[in-house]
Amino acid sequence: MEKKSAYLRFCCFLTGLSYTLTRISSEQSAKNAKKYMGALLIIMLVWFFIGYCFATRYLHMGIVGGIIGGLLMSFIILQIERIIILSHHISTGGKVFRIILGLVMAILGAMIMDQFTFQDDIELRKVSVLEVRVKEAIKNSESDIRTQVAEIDSVLEFSNTRLFTLSEELQKRPVIVTNYTTSSITKDSVGNSVNSTTQRNTSVVDNPLKVEFDFLQNQITELNSKKFELVNSLTDLKRQKEEELKSATGFLDELTLLKEVIASNWVGMFVYFLFLFFFLSLELFILIMKLSDKESDYDKLVDHQMDVRIQMLQRLKA
């Protein structure tokens, strides 16, 4: 008995119904409270999952942030549904507003659920457009790097041509041979020439073009190294930008890709409208139950208490 009482108390706490009035009402009123509580739990759990997924995937809030997002979404749904449950007589305007709100929430819920359902298809679509996005993102940087590479190629072409010319020249004349003559005269104490000798000498030195040849070799090595670094930097830039675009998860971006995935296949359209109908039915579940239920003794007790209050206030005025 205590367990039943605790369960009924929890049902009343969740739905906002008065436990005191429900306890003294008929079994049908208790069943209504349990029925509304069951519907509430289903809706809250579904929206907790949606809130958790949205917070972790698109807001990047982590597990704790996802739980907070799920609880916040569940709390909002609880308050909205409580308004319906606690309404004794729902006006036409209230019905229309709840249907519109249910339709909006159903569309949002279907979109978020479809993004997780079609996640692999969206990733495949991302791959097909990733190369185009990478090229667009690094277009300016790639243009600058390619301009520098073209300039280096131009200098390398000139240097290689000059190096080839010098190589042929050095093969013909690796060294420069110079012949020269030296004379020496021996004089006596008076200053008259006594003896004179003449000597022929030969001087062998490296061709001065070898200095330019070595310089060009070093220059070509440095230019090739710089060109290699530039090409690698372009490759690294592409890879970095590709990783950034892959890791970036935008809600609108994936929504656009989702539209392309769904529109390209009738099965995708069917699944989307199936989710839409499911969420719309879920959102209007409690409203339809409330409208289809007959007035219970709980409602009559509430009306009776209100009538008694009004009579008391009228007597106080009199």
PDB file of C-alpha atoms in Angstrom:
ATOM      1  CA  MET A   1       0.000   0.000   0.000  1.00  0.00           C
ATOM      2  CA  GLU A   2       2.834   2.372   0.872  1.00  0.00           C
ATOM      3  CA  LYS A   3       4.554   1.561  -2.444  1.00  0.00           C
ATOM      4  CA  LYS A   4       1.356   2.342  -4.345  1.00  0.00           C
ATOM      5  CA  SER A   5       0.963   5.559  -2.388  1.00  0.00           C
ATOM      6  CA  ALA A   6       4.592   6.579  -3.105  1.00  0.00           C
ATOM      7  CA  TYR A   7       4.148   5.784  -6.802  1.00  0.00           C
ATOM      8  CA  LEU A   8       0.939   7.812  -6.975  1.00  0.00           C
ATOM      9  CA  ARG A   9       2.648  10.666  -5.140  1.00  0.00           C
ATOM     10  CA  PHE A  10       5.451  10.614  -7.715  1.00  0.00           C
ATOM     11  CA  CYS A  11       2.903  10.611 -10.554  1.00  0.00           C
ATOM     12  CA  CYS A  12       1.171  13.642  -9.057  1.00  0.00           C
ATOM     13  CA  PHE A  13       4.489  15.403  -8.478  1.00  0.00           C
ATOM     14  CA  LEU A  14       5.533  14.891 -12.101  1.00  0.00           C
ATOM     15  CA  THR A  15       2.214  15.847 -13.657  1.00  0.00           C
ATOM     16  CA  GLY A  16       1.474  18.697 -11.250  1.00  0.00           C
ATOM     17  CA  LEU A  17      -1.806  17.164 -10.052  1.00  0.00           C
ATOM     18  CA  SER A  18      -2.784  17.444  -6.403  1.00  0.00           C
ATOM     19  CA  TYR A  19      -1.899  14.272  -4.545  1.00  0.00           C
ATOM     20  CA  THR A  20      -4.423  15.050  -1.788  1.00  0.00           C
ATOM     21  CA  LEU A  21      -7.309  15.313  -4.235  1.00  0.00           C
ATOM     22  CA  THR A  22      -6.156  12.367  -6.343  1.00  0.00           C
ATOM     23  CA  ARG A  23      -5.871  10.127  -3.278  1.00  0.00           C
ATOM     24  CA  ILE A  24      -9.471  10.753  -2.248  1.00  0.00           C
ATOM     25  CA  SER A  25     -10.754  10.519  -5.812  1.00  0.00           C
ATOM     26  CA  SER A  26     -11.748   7.387  -7.696  1.00  0.00           C
ATOM     27  CA  GLU A  27      -9.418   4.825  -9.213  1.00  0.00           C
ATOM     28  CA  GLN A  28     -10.039   6.402 -12.619  1.00  0.00           C
ATOM     29  CA  SER A  29      -8.435   9.665 -11.487  1.00  0.00           C
ATOM     30  CA  ALA A  30      -5.383   7.739 -10.215  1.00  0.00           C
ATOM     31  CA  LYS A  31      -5.196   5.921 -13.546  1.00  0.00           C
ATOM     32  CA  ASN A  32      -5.316   9.233 -15.366  1.00  0.00           C
ATOM     33  CA  ALA A  33      -2.407  10.525 -13.280  1.00  0.00           C
ATOM     34  CA  LYS A  34      -0.375   7.392 -14.026  1.00  0.00           C
ATOM     35  CA  LYS A  35      -1.293   7.572 -17.705  1.00  0.00           C
ATOM     36  CA  TYR A  36      -0.168  11.180 -18.001  1.00  0.00           C
ATOM     37  CA  MET A  37       3.000  10.371 -16.076  1.00  0.00           C
ATOM     38  CA  GLY A  38       3.848   7.530 -18.488  1.00  0.00           C
ATOM     39  CA  ALA A  39       3.322   9.775 -21.512  1.00  0.00           C
ATOM     40  CA  LEU A  40       5.431  12.502 -19.893  1.00  0.00           C
ATOM     41  CA  LEU A  41       8.317  10.130 -19.196  1.00  0.00           C
ATOM     42  CA  ILE A  42       8.339   8.911 -22.810  1.00  0.00           C
ATOM     43  CA  ILE A  43       8.392  12.459 -24.192  1.00  0.00           C
ATOM     44  CA  MET A  44      10.986  13.650 -21.654  1.00  0.00           C
ATOM     45  CA  LEU A  45      13.335  10.722 -22.345  1.00  0.00           C
ATOM     46  CA  VAL A  46      13.159  11.279 -26.111  1.00  0.00           C
ATOM     47  CA  TRP A  47      13.882  14.996 -25.736  1.00  0.00           C
ATOM     48  CA  PHE A  48      16.610  14.323 -23.175  1.00  0.00           C
ATOM     49  CA  PHE A  49      18.365  12.211 -25.812  1.00  0.00           C
ATOM     50  CA  ILE A  50      17.903  14.941 -28.442  1.00  0.00           C
ATOM     51  CA  GLY A  51      19.152  17.654 -26.074  1.00  0.00           C
ATOM     52  CA  TYR A  52      22.172  15.544 -25.079  1.00  0.00           C
ATOM     53  CA  CYS A  53      23.119  14.782 -28.691  1.00  0.00           C
ATOM     54  CA  PHE A  54      22.685  18.391 -29.790  1.00  0.00           C
ATOM     55  CA  ALA A  55      24.773  19.769 -26.904  1.00  0.00           C
ATOM     56  CA  THR A  56      27.626  17.284 -27.340  1.00  0.00           C
ATOM     57  CA  ARG A  57      27.800  17.263 -31.138  1.00  0.00           C
ATOM     58  CA  TYR A  58      27.051  20.835 -32.149  1.00  0.00           C
ATOM     59  CA  LEU A  59      27.716  22.884 -29.003  1.00  0.00           C
ATOM     60  CA  HIS A  60      30.821  20.794 -28.091  1.00  0.00           C
ATOM     61  CA  MET A  61      29.899  20.861 -24.395  1.00  0.00           C
ATOM     62  CA  GLY A  62      31.177  17.394 -23.463  1.00  0.00           C
ATOM     63  CA  ILE A  63      29.370  14.725 -21.477  1.00  0.00           C
ATOM     64  CA  VAL A  64      28.506  16.958 -18.511  1.00  0.00           C
ATOM     65  CA  GLY A  65      27.268  19.723 -20.797  1.00  0.00           C
ATOM     66  CA  GLY A  66      25.278  17.147 -22.767  1.00  0.00           C
ATOM     67  CA  ILE A  67      23.568  15.916 -19.608  1.00  0.00           C
ATOM     68  CA  ILE A  68      22.765  19.509 -18.594  1.00  0.00           C
ATOM     69  CA  GLY A  69      21.393  20.192 -22.089  1.00  0.00           C
ATOM     70  CA  GLY A  70      19.279  17.039 -21.959  1.00  0.00           C
ATOM     71  CA  LEU A  71      17.908  17.899 -18.510  1.00  0.00           C
ATOM     72  CA  LEU A  72      17.122  21.454 -19.614  1.00  0.00           C
ATOM     73  CA  MET A  73      15.246  20.194 -22.673  1.00  0.00           C
ATOM     74  CA  SER A  74      13.343  17.662 -20.526  1.00  0.00           C
ATOM     75  CA  PHE A  75      12.421  20.396 -18.039  1.00  0.00           C
ATOM     76  CA  ILE A  76      11.051  22.622 -20.823  1.00  0.00           C
ATOM     77  CA  ILE A  77       8.974  19.741 -22.204  1.00  0.00           C
ATOM     78  CA  LEU A  78       7.720  18.954 -18.687  1.00  0.00           C
ATOM     79  CA  GLN A  79       6.488  22.511 -18.172  1.00  0.00           C
ATOM     80  CA  ILE A  80       4.805  22.657 -21.584  1.00  0.00           C
ATOM     81  CA  GLU A  81       2.976  19.362 -21.057  1.00  0.00           C
ATOM     82  CA  ARG A  82       2.015  20.301 -17.509  1.00  0.00           C
ATOM     83  CA  ILE A  83       0.157  23.295 -18.883  1.00  0.00           C
ATOM     84  CA  ILE A  84      -1.996  20.910 -20.948  1.00  0.00           C
ATOM     85  CA  ILE A  85      -2.482  18.417 -18.120  1.00  0.00           C
ATOM     86  CA  LEU A  86      -3.489  21.061 -15.581  1.00  0.00           C
ATOM     87  CA  SER A  87      -5.810  22.886 -17.992  1.00  0.00           C
ATOM     88  CA  HIS A  88      -9.397  22.075 -17.076  1.00  0.00           C
ATOM     89  CA  HIS A  89     -10.945  23.531 -20.191  1.00  0.00           C
ATOM     90  CA  ILE A  90      -8.609  24.098 -23.162  1.00  0.00           C
ATOM     91  CA  SER A  91      -9.685  26.937 -25.419  1.00  0.00           C
ATOM     92  CA  THR A  92      -9.582  26.782 -29.200  1.00  0.00           C
ATOM     93  CA  GLY A  93      -6.693  29.247 -29.232  1.00  0.00           C
ATOM     94  CA  GLY A  94      -4.789  27.084 -26.773  1.00  0.00           C
ATOM     95  CA  LYS A  95      -5.349  24.012 -28.945  1.00  0.00           C
ATOM     96  CA  VAL A  96      -4.175  25.800 -32.092  1.00  0.00           C
ATOM     97  CA  PHE A  97      -1.122  27.205 -30.318  1.00  0.00           C
ATOM     98  CA  ARG A  98      -0.196  23.768 -28.924  1.00  0.00           C
ATOM     99  CA  ILE A  99      -0.573  22.168 -32.355  1.00  0.00           C
ATOM    100  CA  ILE A 100       1.663  24.831 -33.931  1.00  0.00           C
ATOM    101  CA  LEU A 101       4.225  24.435 -31.134  1.00  0.00           C
ATOM    102  CA  GLY A 102       4.067  20.660 -31.504  1.00  0.00           C
ATOM    103  CA  LEU A 103       4.614  20.944 -35.259  1.00  0.00           C
ATOM    104  CA  VAL A 104       7.662  23.205 -34.789  1.00  0.00           C
ATOM    105  CA  MET A 105       9.179  20.918 -32.158  1.00  0.00           C
ATOM    106  CA  ALA A 106       8.421  17.870 -34.303  1.00  0.00           C
ATOM    107  CA  ILE A 107      10.262  19.416 -37.263  1.00  0.00           C
ATOM    108  CA  LEU A 108      13.267  20.277 -35.046  1.00  0.00           C
ATOM    109  CA  GLY A 109      13.290  16.841 -33.453  1.00  0.00           C
ATOM    110  CA  ALA A 110      13.011  15.102 -36.825  1.00  0.00           C
ATOM    111  CA  MET A 111      15.881  17.174 -38.244  1.00  0.00           C
ATOM    112  CA  ILE A 112      18.187  16.400 -35.321  1.00  0.00           C
ATOM    113  CA  MET A 113      17.305  12.706 -35.293  1.00  0.00           C
ATOM    114  CA  ASP A 114      17.743  12.469 -39.062  1.00  0.00           C
ATOM    115  CA  GLN A 115      21.190  14.025 -38.769  1.00  0.00           C
ATOM    116  CA  PHE A 116      22.191  11.154 -36.498  1.00  0.00           C
ATOM    117  CA  THR A 117      20.314   8.537 -38.518  1.00  0.00           C
ATOM    118  CA  PHE A 118      21.909   9.639 -41.794  1.00  0.00           C
ATOM    119  CA  GLN A 119      25.276  10.444 -40.202  1.00  0.00           C
ATOM    120  CA  ASP A 120      27.246   7.993 -42.378  1.00  0.00           C
ATOM    121  CA  ASP A 121      25.518   9.246 -45.520  1.00  0.00           C
ATOM    122  CA  ILE A 122      26.318  12.833 -44.522  1.00  0.00           C
ATOM    123  CA  GLU A 123      29.981  11.887 -43.996  1.00  0.00           C
ATOM    124  CA  LEU A 124      30.089  10.356 -47.480  1.00  0.00           C
ATOM    125  CA  ARG A 125      28.595  13.538 -48.895  1.00  0.00           C
ATOM    126  CA  LYS A 126      31.185  15.552 -46.952  1.00  0.00           C
ATOM    127  CA  VAL A 127      34.014  13.627 -48.594  1.00  0.00           C
ATOM    128  CA  SER A 128      32.689  14.463 -52.054  1.00  0.00           C
ATOM    129  CA  VAL A 129      32.642  18.199 -51.351  1.00  0.00           C
ATOM    130  CA  LEU A 130      35.681  18.322 -49.052  1.00  0.00           C
ATOM    131  CA  GLU A 131      38.228  18.648 -51.870  1.00  0.00           C
ATOM    132  CA  VAL A 132      36.375  21.598 -53.367  1.00  0.00           C
ATOM    133  CA  ARG A 133      36.164  23.304 -49.970  1.00  0.00           C
ATOM    134  CA  VAL A 134      39.871  22.704 -49.282  1.00  0.00           C
ATOM    135  CA  LYS A 135      40.832  24.255 -52.619  1.00  0.00           C
ATOM    136  CA  GLU A 136      38.601  27.231 -51.923  1.00  0.00           C
ATOM    137  CA  ALA A 137      39.973  27.676 -48.398  1.00  0.00           C
ATOM    138  CA  ILE A 138      43.662  27.613 -49.400  1.00  0.00           C
ATOM    139  CA  LYS A 139      43.264  29.287 -52.782  1.00  0.00           C
ATOM    140  CA  ASN A 140      45.179  32.453 -51.830  1.00  0.00           C
ATOM    141  CA  SER A 141      47.941  30.639 -49.946  1.00  0.00           C
ATOM    142  CA  GLU A 142      48.301  28.074 -52.719  1.00  0.00           C
ATOM    143  CA  SER A 143      48.564  30.849 -55.310  1.00  0.00           C
ATOM    144  CA  ASP A 144      51.359  32.563 -53.335  1.00  0.00           C
ATOM    145  CA  ILE A 145      53.287  29.323 -52.871  1.00  0.00           C
ATOM    146  CA  ARG A 146      52.953  28.355 -56.526  1.00  0.00           C
ATOM    147  CA  THR A 147      54.179  31.835 -57.544  1.00  0.00           C
ATOM    148  CA  GLN A 148      57.276  31.395 -55.360  1.00  0.00           C
ATOM    149  CA  VAL A 149      57.855  27.903 -56.767  1.00  0.00           C
ATOM    150  CA  ALA A 150      57.585  29.286 -60.327  1.00  0.00           C
ATOM    151  CA  GLU A 151      60.139  31.992 -59.519  1.00  0.00           C
ATOM    152  CA  ILE A 152      62.515  29.400 -58.067  1.00  0.00           C
ATOM    153  CA  ASP A 153      62.057  27.210 -61.162  1.00  0.00           C
ATOM    154  CA  SER A 154      62.919  30.178 -63.358  1.00  0.00           C
ATOM    155  CA  VAL A 155      66.114  30.879 -61.393  1.00  0.00           C
ATOM    156  CA  LEU A 156      66.970  27.165 -61.377  1.00  0.00           C
ATOM    157  CA  GLU A 157      66.575  26.961 -65.136  1.00  0.00           C
ATOM    158  CA  PHE A 158      68.932  29.906 -65.656  1.00  0.00           C
ATOM    159  CA  SER A 159      71.436  28.595 -63.106  1.00  0.00           C
ATOM    160  CA  ASN A 160      71.435  25.079 -64.568  1.00  0.00           C
ATOM    161  CA  THR A 161      72.008  26.468 -68.066  1.00  0.00           C
ATOM    162  CA  ARG A 162      74.870  28.614 -66.834  1.00  0.00           C
ATOM    163  CA  LEU A 163      76.278  25.697 -64.842  1.00  0.00           C
ATOM    164  CA  PHE A 164      76.243  23.486 -67.909  1.00  0.00           C
ATOM    165  CA  THR A 165      78.091  26.163 -69.910  1.00  0.00           C
ATOM    166  CA  LEU A 166      80.700  26.564 -67.167  1.00  0.00           C
ATOM    167  CA  SER A 167      81.130  22.810 -66.919  1.00  0.00           C
ATOM    168  CA  GLU A 168      81.930  22.558 -70.619  1.00  0.00           C
ATOM    169  CA  GLU A 169      84.329  25.493 -70.343  1.00  0.00           C
ATOM    170  CA  LEU A 170      86.095  23.984 -67.334  1.00  0.00           C
ATOM    171  CA  GLN A 171      86.418  20.640 -69.067  1.00  0.00           C
ATOM    172  CA  LYS A 172      88.221  22.386 -71.921  1.00  0.00           C
ATOM    173  CA  ARG A 173      90.336  24.614 -69.666  1.00  0.00           C
ATOM    174  CA  PRO A 174      90.425  23.253 -66.110  1.00  0.00           C
ATOM    175  CA  VAL A 175      93.545  25.303 -65.399  1.00  0.00           C
ATOM    176  CA  ILE A 176      95.219  28.382 -66.874  1.00  0.00           C
ATOM    177  CA  VAL A 177      98.911  28.050 -67.782  1.00  0.00           C
ATOM    178  CA  THR A 178     100.967  31.274 -67.869  1.00  0.00           C
ATOM    179  CA  ASN A 179     104.569  31.444 -69.135  1.00  0.00           C
ATOM    180  CA  TYR A 180     106.783  34.245 -67.954  1.00  0.00           C
ATOM    181  CA  THR A 181     110.514  35.061 -68.002  1.00  0.00           C
ATOM    182  CA  THR A 182     112.680  36.326 -65.146  1.00  0.00           C
ATOM    183  CA  SER A 183     116.100  37.940 -65.630  1.00  0.00           C
ATOM    184  CA  SER A 184     118.861  38.544 -63.109  1.00  0.00           C
ATOM    185  CA  ILE A 185     121.977  40.734 -63.600  1.00  0.00           C
ATOM    186  CA  THR A 186     125.146  40.546 -61.501  1.00  0.00           C
ATOM    187  CA  LYS A 187     127.063  43.813 -61.065  1.00  0.00           C
ATOM    188  CA  ASP A 188     130.511  44.542 -59.693  1.00  0.00           C
ATOM    189  CA  SER A 189     131.414  47.064 -57.046  1.00  0.00           C
ATOM    190  CA  VAL A 190     131.568  49.834 -59.557  1.00  0.00           C
ATOM    191  CA  GLY A 191     128.150  49.038 -60.906  1.00  0.00           C
ATOM    192  CA  ASN A 192     129.075  47.498 -64.183  1.00  0.00           C
ATOM    193  CA  SER A 193     127.203  44.406 -65.351  1.00  0.00           C
ATOM    194  CA  VAL A 194     129.302  41.344 -64.916  1.00  0.00           C
ATOM    195  CA  ASN A 195     126.861  38.542 -65.629  1.00  0.00           C
ATOM    196  CA  SER A 196     123.194  38.213 -66.625  1.00  0.00           C
ATOM    197  CA  THR A 197     120.909  35.144 -66.545  1.00  0.00           C
ATOM    198  CA  THR A 198     117.458  34.603 -68.025  1.00  0.00           C
ATOM    199  CA  GLN A 199     115.009  31.993 -66.655  1.00  0.00           C
ATOM    200  CA  ARG A 200     111.725  30.838 -68.214  1.00  0.00           C
ATOM    201  CA  ASN A 201     108.926  29.965 -65.692  1.00  0.00           C
ATOM    202  CA  THR A 202     105.480  28.459 -66.041  1.00  0.00           C
ATOM    203  CA  SER A 203     102.544  29.287 -63.712  1.00  0.00           C
ATOM    204  CA  VAL A 204      99.521  26.912 -63.410  1.00  0.00           C
ATOM    205  CA  VAL A 205      96.357  28.196 -61.626  1.00  0.00           C
ATOM    206  CA  ASP A 206      92.761  27.042 -61.479  1.00  0.00           C
ATOM    207  CA  ASN A 207      90.379  28.523 -63.951  1.00  0.00           C
ATOM    208  CA  PRO A 208      88.638  31.511 -62.277  1.00  0.00           C
ATOM    209  CA  LEU A 209      85.353  30.182 -63.647  1.00  0.00           C
ATOM    210  CA  LYS A 210      85.567  27.382 -61.050  1.00  0.00           C
ATOM    211  CA  VAL A 211      84.633  29.879 -58.316  1.00  0.00           C
ATOM    212  CA  GLU A 212      81.457  30.767 -60.191  1.00  0.00           C
ATOM    213  CA  PHE A 213      80.851  27.065 -60.861  1.00  0.00           C
ATOM    214  CA  ASP A 214      81.029  26.235 -57.119  1.00  0.00           C
ATOM    215  CA  PHE A 215      78.786  29.192 -56.295  1.00  0.00           C
ATOM    216  CA  LEU A 216      76.150  28.045 -58.784  1.00  0.00           C
ATOM    217  CA  GLN A 217      76.261  24.511 -57.422  1.00  0.00           C
ATOM    218  CA  ASN A 218      75.604  25.775 -53.879  1.00  0.00           C
ATOM    219  CA  GLN A 219      72.888  28.109 -55.130  1.00  0.00           C
ATOM    220  CA  ILE A 220      71.121  25.293 -57.006  1.00  0.00           C
ATOM    221  CA  THR A 221      71.269  23.069 -53.915  1.00  0.00           C
ATOM    222  CA  GLU A 222      69.747  25.812 -51.732  1.00  0.00           C
ATOM    223  CA  LEU A 223      67.044  26.588 -54.294  1.00  0.00           C
ATOM    224  CA  ASN A 224      66.076  22.933 -54.614  1.00  0.00           C
ATOM    225  CA  SER A 225      65.889  22.690 -50.835  1.00  0.00           C
ATOM    226  CA  LYS A 226      63.684  25.787 -50.650  1.00  0.00           C
ATOM    227  CA  LYS A 227      61.477  24.475 -53.437  1.00  0.00           C
ATOM    228  CA  PHE A 228      61.083  21.174 -51.589  1.00  0.00           C
ATOM    229  CA  GLU A 229      60.083  23.023 -48.400  1.00  0.00           C
ATOM    230  CA  LEU A 230      57.513  25.104 -50.279  1.00  0.00           C
ATOM    231  CA  VAL A 231      55.961  22.031 -51.900  1.00  0.00           C
ATOM    232  CA  ASN A 232      55.852  20.301 -48.512  1.00  0.00           C
ATOM    233  CA  SER A 233      54.296  23.363 -46.911  1.00  0.00           C
ATOM    234  CA  LEU A 234      51.556  23.297 -49.551  1.00  0.00           C
ATOM    235  CA  THR A 235      50.925  19.621 -48.826  1.00  0.00           C
ATOM    236  CA  ASP A 236      50.882  20.286 -45.067  1.00  0.00           C
ATOM    237  CA  LEU A 237      48.525  23.233 -45.585  1.00  0.00           C
ATOM    238  CA  LYS A 238      46.109  21.054 -47.552  1.00  0.00           C
ATOM    239  CA  ARG A 239      46.227  18.322 -44.928  1.00  0.00           C
ATOM    240  CA  GLN A 240      45.771  20.787 -42.050  1.00  0.00           C
ATOM    241  CA  LYS A 241      42.824  22.515 -43.723  1.00  0.00           C
ATOM    242  CA  GLU A 242      41.288  19.150 -44.568  1.00  0.00           C
ATOM    243  CA  GLU A 243      41.544  18.059 -40.921  1.00  0.00           C
ATOM    244  CA  GLU A 244      40.014  21.349 -39.774  1.00  0.00           C
ATOM    245  CA  LEU A 245      37.076  20.992 -42.142  1.00  0.00           C
ATOM    246  CA  LYS A 246      36.598  17.371 -41.145  1.00  0.00           C
ATOM    247  CA  SER A 247      36.630  18.153 -37.425  1.00  0.00           C
ATOM    248  CA  ALA A 248      34.336  21.182 -37.775  1.00  0.00           C
ATOM    249  CA  THR A 249      30.740  20.068 -37.233  1.00  0.00           C
ATOM    250  CA  GLY A 250      28.276  22.803 -38.093  1.00  0.00           C
ATOM    251  CA  PHE A 251      24.553  22.356 -37.536  1.00  0.00           C
ATOM    252  CA  LEU A 252      23.554  24.357 -40.628  1.00  0.00           C
ATOM    253  CA  ASP A 253      26.280  22.751 -42.716  1.00  0.00           C
ATOM    254  CA  GLU A 254      25.123  19.242 -41.851  1.00  0.00           C
ATOM    255  CA  LEU A 255      21.518  20.358 -42.293  1.00  0.00           C
ATOM    256  CA  THR A 256      22.327  21.414 -45.856  1.00  0.00           C
ATOM    257  CA  LEU A 257      24.060  18.102 -46.524  1.00  0.00           C
ATOM    258  CA  LEU A 258      21.097  16.296 -44.932  1.00  0.00           C
ATOM    259  CA  LYS A 259      18.751  18.040 -47.362  1.00  0.00           C
ATOM    260  CA  GLU A 260      20.887  16.847 -50.274  1.00  0.00           C
ATOM    261  CA  VAL A 261      20.965  13.284 -48.907  1.00  0.00           C
ATOM    262  CA  ILE A 262      17.201  13.173 -48.327  1.00  0.00           C
ATOM    263  CA  ALA A 263      16.294  14.859 -51.616  1.00  0.00           C
ATOM    264  CA  SER A 264      18.442  12.426 -53.619  1.00  0.00           C
ATOM    265  CA  ASN A 265      16.558   9.331 -52.471  1.00  0.00           C
ATOM    266  CA  TRP A 266      12.857   8.606 -51.901  1.00  0.00           C
ATOM    267  CA  VAL A 267      13.811   6.276 -49.026  1.00  0.00           C
ATOM    268  CA  GLY A 268      15.412   9.230 -47.242  1.00  0.00           C
ATOM    269  CA  MET A 269      12.245  11.286 -47.753  1.00  0.00           C
ATOM    270  CA  PHE A 270      10.173   8.447 -46.350  1.00  0.00           C
ATOM    271  CA  VAL A 271      12.378   8.104 -43.258  1.00  0.00           C
ATOM    272  CA  TYR A 272      12.334  11.867 -42.658  1.00  0.00           C
ATOM    273  CA  PHE A 273       8.542  12.105 -42.818  1.00  0.00           C
ATOM    274  CA  LEU A 274       8.309   8.991 -40.660  1.00  0.00           C
ATOM    275  CA  PHE A 275      10.358  10.726 -37.950  1.00  0.00           C
ATOM    276  CA  LEU A 276       8.333  13.904 -38.446  1.00  0.00           C
ATOM    277  CA  PHE A 277       5.063  12.043 -37.969  1.00  0.00           C
ATOM    278  CA  PHE A 278       6.491  10.236 -34.930  1.00  0.00           C
ATOM    279  CA  PHE A 279       7.558  13.452 -33.200  1.00  0.00           C
ATOM    280  CA  LEU A 280       4.347  15.236 -34.115  1.00  0.00           C
ATOM    281  CA  SER A 281       2.315  12.368 -32.661  1.00  0.00           C
ATOM    282  CA  LEU A 282       4.526  12.395 -29.579  1.00  0.00           C
ATOM    283  CA  GLU A 283       4.100  16.153 -29.109  1.00  0.00           C
ATOM    284  CA  LEU A 284       0.297  15.962 -29.451  1.00  0.00           C
ATOM    285  CA  PHE A 285       0.007  12.756 -27.437  1.00  0.00           C
ATOM    286  CA  ILE A 286      -0.958  14.361 -24.125  1.00  0.00           C
ATOM    287  CA  LEU A 287      -3.150  16.987 -25.800  1.00  0.00           C
ATOM    288  CA  ILE A 288      -5.148  14.297 -27.605  1.00  0.00           C
ATOM    289  CA  MET A 289      -5.452  12.241 -24.406  1.00  0.00           C
ATOM    290  CA  LYS A 290      -6.620  15.310 -22.504  1.00  0.00           C
ATOM    291  CA  LEU A 291      -9.242  16.159 -25.114  1.00  0.00           C
ATOM    292  CA  SER A 292     -10.498  12.571 -25.404  1.00  0.00           C
ATOM    293  CA  ASP A 293     -10.782  11.972 -21.627  1.00  0.00           C
ATOM    294  CA  LYS A 294     -14.125  12.551 -19.998  1.00  0.00           C
ATOM    295  CA  GLU A 295     -14.424  14.789 -16.994  1.00  0.00           C
ATOM    296  CA  SER A 296     -13.355  12.825 -13.904  1.00  0.00           C
ATOM    297  CA  ASP A 297     -14.324  13.215 -10.278  1.00  0.00           C
ATOM    298  CA  TYR A 298     -10.919  14.880  -9.766  1.00  0.00           C
ATOM    299  CA  ASP A 299     -11.983  17.675 -12.121  1.00  0.00           C
ATOM    300  CA  LYS A 300     -15.319  17.926 -10.338  1.00  0.00           C
ATOM    301  CA  LEU A 301     -13.538  18.171  -6.994  1.00  0.00           C
ATOM    302  CA  VAL A 302     -11.429  21.018  -8.377  1.00  0.00           C
ATOM    303  CA  ASP A 303     -14.584  22.722  -9.659  1.00  0.00           C
ATOM    304  CA  HIS A 304     -16.283  22.166  -6.335  1.00  0.00           C
ATOM    305  CA  GLN A 305     -13.385  23.705  -4.410  1.00  0.00           C
ATOM    306  CA  MET A 306     -13.429  26.688  -6.747  1.00  0.00           C
ATOM    307  CA  ASP A 307     -17.184  27.122  -6.281  1.00  0.00           C
ATOM    308  CA  VAL A 308     -16.815  26.920  -2.499  1.00  0.00           C
ATOM    309  CA  ARG A 309     -14.056  29.556  -2.618  1.00  0.00           C
ATOM    310  CA  ILE A 310     -16.131  31.854  -4.753  1.00  0.00           C
ATOM    311  CA  GLN A 311     -19.089  31.493  -2.383  1.00  0.00           C
ATOM    312  CA  MET A 312     -16.873  32.242   0.623  1.00  0.00           C
ATOM    313  CA  LEU A 313     -15.490  35.345  -1.082  1.00  0.00           C
ATOM    314  CA  GLN A 314     -19.006  36.521  -1.947  1.00  0.00           C
ATOM    315  CA  ARG A 315     -20.091  36.091   1.676  1.00  0.00           C
ATOM    316  CA  LEU A 316     -17.050  38.046   2.839  1.00  0.00           C
ATOM    317  CA  LYS A 317     -17.975  40.871   0.488  1.00  0.00           C
ATOM    318  CA  ALA A 318     -21.544  40.823   1.741  1.00  0.00           C
TER     319      ALA A 318
END
